[in-house]
């Protein structure tokens, strides 16, 4: 289960809306208590994918490392990654799976015609062959 606190959720949705019709991405910082995760801070990041960004995103490894240090400095953890799917369902694509990390939660936000529609969170397995949906509360 992953719970995203209101201020963090607002940052995620406004970042996703501002980047529409491109995909946005970012990191989620907070706490992990067994299977219960709580996101307190969302950190918008630049989509570093060099091609058309309407259906692809890429995170710079150094941006992720910076988010990890920020989390540690605040006594938090890097809980997961978020990205948006413009005019598309919030599913976990094959590309998403291939570019995932098994130890993070992946929140996908569907933005339809520039507005928030729905969101899901996924937990990729260790060999990145499948991702289970995880309960998402926001
Ligand atoms: Zn995706």
PDB file of C-alpha atoms and ligand atoms in Angstrom:
ATOM      1  CA  UNK A   1       0.000   0.000   0.000  1.00  0.00           C
ATOM      2  CA  UNK A   2       1.237   3.445  -0.867  1.00  0.00           C
ATOM      3  CA  UNK A   3      -0.310   6.609   0.532  1.00  0.00           C
ATOM      4  CA  UNK A   4       0.536   9.922  -1.063  1.00  0.00           C
ATOM      5  CA  UNK A   5       0.013  12.942   1.174  1.00  0.00           C
ATOM      6  CA  UNK A   6      -1.980  15.809  -0.265  1.00  0.00           C
ATOM      7  CA  UNK A   7       0.861  18.345  -0.862  1.00  0.00           C
ATOM      8  CA  UNK A   8       2.953  15.695  -2.647  1.00  0.00           C
ATOM      9  CA  UNK A   9      -0.052  14.551  -4.669  1.00  0.00           C
ATOM     10  CA  UNK A  10      -0.764  18.146  -5.745  1.00  0.00           C
ATOM     11  CA  UNK A  11       2.848  18.490  -6.953  1.00  0.00           C
ATOM     12  CA  UNK A  12       2.582  15.264  -8.979  1.00  0.00           C
ATOM     13  CA  UNK A  13      -0.689  16.241 -10.664  1.00  0.00           C
ATOM     14  CA  UNK A  14       0.349  19.816 -11.419  1.00  0.00           C
ATOM     15  CA  UNK A  15       3.679  18.617 -12.853  1.00  0.00           C
ATOM     16  CA  UNK A  16       1.834  16.096 -15.027  1.00  0.00           C
ATOM     17  CA  UNK A  17      -0.636  18.750 -16.224  1.00  0.00           C
ATOM     18  CA  UNK A  18       2.097  21.289 -16.942  1.00  0.00           C
ATOM     19  CA  UNK A  19       4.043  18.812 -19.107  1.00  0.00           C
ATOM     20  CA  UNK A  20       0.972  17.606 -21.043  1.00  0.00           C
ATOM     21  CA  UNK A  21       0.951  16.395 -23.829  1.00  0.00           C
ATOM     22  CA  UNK A  22       4.411  15.132 -22.896  1.00  0.00           C
ATOM     23  CA  UNK A  23       5.141  12.601 -20.188  1.00  0.00           C
ATOM     24  CA  UNK A  24       6.423  13.984 -16.929  1.00  0.00           C
ATOM     25  CA  UNK A  25       8.444  12.181 -14.294  1.00  0.00           C
ATOM     26  CA  UNK A  26       9.797  12.605 -10.804  1.00  0.00           C
ATOM     27  CA  UNK A  27      10.688  11.023  -7.490  1.00  0.00           C
ATOM     28  CA  UNK A  28       8.638  10.379  -4.367  1.00  0.00           C
ATOM     29  CA  UNK A  29      10.238  10.722  -0.940  1.00  0.00           C
ATOM     30  CA  UNK A  30       8.803   9.500   2.326  1.00  0.00           C
ATOM     31  CA  UNK A  31       8.822   6.574   4.685  1.00  0.00           C
ATOM     32  CA  UNK A  32       8.632   2.817   4.265  1.00  0.00           C
ATOM     33  CA  UNK A  33       7.196   0.682   7.047  1.00  0.00           C
ATOM     34  CA  UNK A  34       7.139  -2.876   5.749  1.00  0.00           C
ATOM     35  CA  UNK A  35       4.586  -2.892   2.911  1.00  0.00           C
ATOM     36  CA  UNK A  36       3.121   0.469   3.986  1.00  0.00           C
ATOM     37  CA  UNK A  37       4.659   3.432   2.240  1.00  0.00           C
ATOM     38  CA  UNK A  38       3.902   7.069   2.791  1.00  0.00           C
ATOM     39  CA  UNK A  39       4.947   9.731   0.304  1.00  0.00           C
ATOM     40  CA  UNK A  40       5.548  13.140   1.893  1.00  0.00           C
ATOM     41  CA  UNK A  41       7.453  14.966  -0.838  1.00  0.00           C
ATOM     42  CA  UNK A  42       7.273  14.743  -4.624  1.00  0.00           C
ATOM     43  CA  UNK A  43      10.274  15.987  -6.585  1.00  0.00           C
ATOM     44  CA  UNK A  44       9.498  16.897 -10.213  1.00  0.00           C
ATOM     45  CA  UNK A  45      12.302  15.945 -12.593  1.00  0.00           C
ATOM     46  CA  UNK A  46      13.124  16.724 -16.161  1.00  0.00           C
ATOM     47  CA  UNK A  47      12.118  14.134 -18.733  1.00  0.00           C
ATOM     48  CA  UNK A  48      15.555  13.382 -20.193  1.00  0.00           C
ATOM     49  CA  UNK A  49      14.326  11.242 -23.073  1.00  0.00           C
ATOM     50  CA  UNK A  50      15.890  12.639 -26.251  1.00  0.00           C
ATOM     51  CA  UNK A  51      13.097  11.568 -28.640  1.00  0.00           C
ATOM     52  CA  UNK A  52       9.392  12.540 -28.677  1.00  0.00           C
ATOM     53  CA  UNK A  53       8.209  12.648 -25.060  1.00  0.00           C
ATOM     54  CA  UNK A  54       4.509  12.012 -25.644  1.00  0.00           C
ATOM     55  CA  UNK A  55       4.859   8.351 -24.737  1.00  0.00           C
ATOM     56  CA  UNK A  56       8.320   8.037 -23.193  1.00  0.00           C
ATOM     57  CA  UNK A  57      10.258   9.304 -20.233  1.00  0.00           C
ATOM     58  CA  UNK A  58      13.752   8.862 -18.973  1.00  0.00           C
ATOM     59  CA  UNK A  59      15.236   9.804 -15.628  1.00  0.00           C
ATOM     60  CA  UNK A  60      18.833  10.924 -15.354  1.00  0.00           C
ATOM     61  CA  UNK A  61      20.725   8.649 -12.940  1.00  0.00           C
ATOM     62  CA  UNK A  62      22.294  11.737 -11.329  1.00  0.00           C
ATOM     63  CA  UNK A  63      18.828  13.234 -10.689  1.00  0.00           C
ATOM     64  CA  UNK A  64      17.819  10.002  -8.948  1.00  0.00           C
ATOM     65  CA  UNK A  65      20.993  10.024  -6.875  1.00  0.00           C
ATOM     66  CA  UNK A  66      20.293  13.646  -5.896  1.00  0.00           C
ATOM     67  CA  UNK A  67      16.744  12.680  -4.858  1.00  0.00           C
ATOM     68  CA  UNK A  68      18.161   9.823  -2.813  1.00  0.00           C
ATOM     69  CA  UNK A  69      20.551  12.136  -0.958  1.00  0.00           C
ATOM     70  CA  UNK A  70      17.765  14.674  -0.426  1.00  0.00           C
ATOM     71  CA  UNK A  71      15.634  11.910   1.089  1.00  0.00           C
ATOM     72  CA  UNK A  72      18.451  10.782   3.364  1.00  0.00           C
ATOM     73  CA  UNK A  73      19.194  14.361   4.445  1.00  0.00           C
ATOM     74  CA  UNK A  74      15.539  14.674   5.494  1.00  0.00           C
ATOM     75  CA  UNK A  75      15.536  11.329   7.299  1.00  0.00           C
ATOM     76  CA  UNK A  76      13.351   9.822   4.572  1.00  0.00           C
ATOM     77  CA  UNK A  77      13.635   7.189   1.855  1.00  0.00           C
ATOM     78  CA  UNK A  78      13.266   7.297  -1.891  1.00  0.00           C
ATOM     79  CA  UNK A  79       9.927   5.491  -2.029  1.00  0.00           C
ATOM     80  CA  UNK A  80       9.372   5.462  -5.751  1.00  0.00           C
ATOM     81  CA  UNK A  81       9.078   7.114  -9.123  1.00  0.00           C
ATOM     82  CA  UNK A  82       6.091   8.739 -10.761  1.00  0.00           C
ATOM     83  CA  UNK A  83       5.394   9.483 -14.404  1.00  0.00           C
ATOM     84  CA  UNK A  84       2.397  10.458 -16.495  1.00  0.00           C
ATOM     85  CA  UNK A  85       0.569   8.862 -19.414  1.00  0.00           C
ATOM     86  CA  UNK A  86      -0.923  11.630 -21.560  1.00  0.00           C
ATOM     87  CA  UNK A  87      -4.276  10.594 -23.098  1.00  0.00           C
ATOM     88  CA  UNK A  88      -3.557   7.015 -22.123  1.00  0.00           C
ATOM     89  CA  UNK A  89      -4.555   4.580 -19.404  1.00  0.00           C
ATOM     90  CA  UNK A  90      -2.435   4.397 -16.227  1.00  0.00           C
ATOM     91  CA  UNK A  91      -1.049   0.935 -17.016  1.00  0.00           C
ATOM     92  CA  UNK A  92       2.518  -0.328 -16.702  1.00  0.00           C
ATOM     93  CA  UNK A  93       3.919  -0.650 -20.212  1.00  0.00           C
ATOM     94  CA  UNK A  94       6.624  -3.067 -21.364  1.00  0.00           C
ATOM     95  CA  UNK A  95       9.001  -0.099 -21.594  1.00  0.00           C
ATOM     96  CA  UNK A  96       8.039   0.959 -18.074  1.00  0.00           C
ATOM     97  CA  UNK A  97       8.776  -2.567 -16.881  1.00  0.00           C
ATOM     98  CA  UNK A  98      12.105  -2.742 -18.698  1.00  0.00           C
ATOM     99  CA  UNK A  99      13.223   0.595 -17.207  1.00  0.00           C
ATOM    100  CA  UNK A 100      11.970  -0.159 -13.706  1.00  0.00           C
ATOM    101  CA  UNK A 101      13.728  -1.044 -10.457  1.00  0.00           C
ATOM    102  CA  UNK A 102      12.214  -3.811  -8.327  1.00  0.00           C
ATOM    103  CA  UNK A 103      12.717  -1.941  -5.044  1.00  0.00           C
ATOM    104  CA  UNK A 104      10.627   1.126  -5.910  1.00  0.00           C
ATOM    105  CA  UNK A 105       6.918   1.855  -6.275  1.00  0.00           C
ATOM    106  CA  UNK A 106       5.977   3.176  -9.710  1.00  0.00           C
ATOM    107  CA  UNK A 107       3.032   5.532  -9.782  1.00  0.00           C
ATOM    108  CA  UNK A 108       1.492   6.156 -13.201  1.00  0.00           C
ATOM    109  CA  UNK A 109      -0.847   9.125 -13.605  1.00  0.00           C
ATOM    110  CA  UNK A 110      -3.272   9.258 -16.522  1.00  0.00           C
ATOM    111  CA  UNK A 111      -3.814  12.783 -17.869  1.00  0.00           C
ATOM    112  CA  UNK A 112      -6.688  13.044 -20.345  1.00  0.00           C
ATOM    113  CA  UNK A 113      -7.060  16.217 -22.412  1.00  0.00           C
ATOM    114  CA  UNK A 114      -4.769  18.000 -19.972  1.00  0.00           C
ATOM    115  CA  UNK A 115      -6.659  17.008 -16.808  1.00  0.00           C
ATOM    116  CA  UNK A 116      -6.088  14.328 -14.176  1.00  0.00           C
ATOM    117  CA  UNK A 117      -8.094  11.190 -14.895  1.00  0.00           C
ATOM    118  CA  UNK A 118      -6.853   8.309 -12.728  1.00  0.00           C
ATOM    119  CA  UNK A 119      -3.682   6.769 -11.291  1.00  0.00           C
ATOM    120  CA  UNK A 120      -2.224   3.385 -10.370  1.00  0.00           C
ATOM    121  CA  UNK A 121       0.850   2.176  -8.541  1.00  0.00           C
ATOM    122  CA  UNK A 122       2.950  -0.823  -9.558  1.00  0.00           C
ATOM    123  CA  UNK A 123       5.568  -3.008  -7.934  1.00  0.00           C
ATOM    124  CA  UNK A 124       7.913  -4.628 -10.473  1.00  0.00           C
ATOM    125  CA  UNK A 125       9.186  -8.080  -9.514  1.00  0.00           C
ATOM    126  CA  UNK A 126      12.888  -8.830  -9.046  1.00  0.00           C
ATOM    127  CA  UNK A 127      13.574  -9.913 -12.629  1.00  0.00           C
ATOM    128  CA  UNK A 128      11.376  -7.170 -14.118  1.00  0.00           C
ATOM    129  CA  UNK A 129       9.090  -9.585 -15.962  1.00  0.00           C
ATOM    130  CA  UNK A 130       5.862  -8.456 -14.297  1.00  0.00           C
ATOM    131  CA  UNK A 131       4.536  -5.711 -12.043  1.00  0.00           C
ATOM    132  CA  UNK A 132       1.747  -6.172  -9.524  1.00  0.00           C
ATOM    133  CA  UNK A 133      -0.671  -3.371  -8.865  1.00  0.00           C
ATOM    134  CA  UNK A 134      -0.379  -2.009  -5.356  1.00  0.00           C
ATOM    135  CA  UNK A 135      -3.085  -0.199  -3.421  1.00  0.00           C
ATOM    136  CA  UNK A 136      -2.755   3.543  -3.971  1.00  0.00           C
ATOM    137  CA  UNK A 137      -4.325   6.128  -1.692  1.00  0.00           C
ATOM    138  CA  UNK A 138      -4.152   9.832  -2.446  1.00  0.00           C
TER     139      UNK A 138
HETATM  140 ZN1  LIG B   1       4.725   4.674 -18.748  1.00  0.00          ZN
END
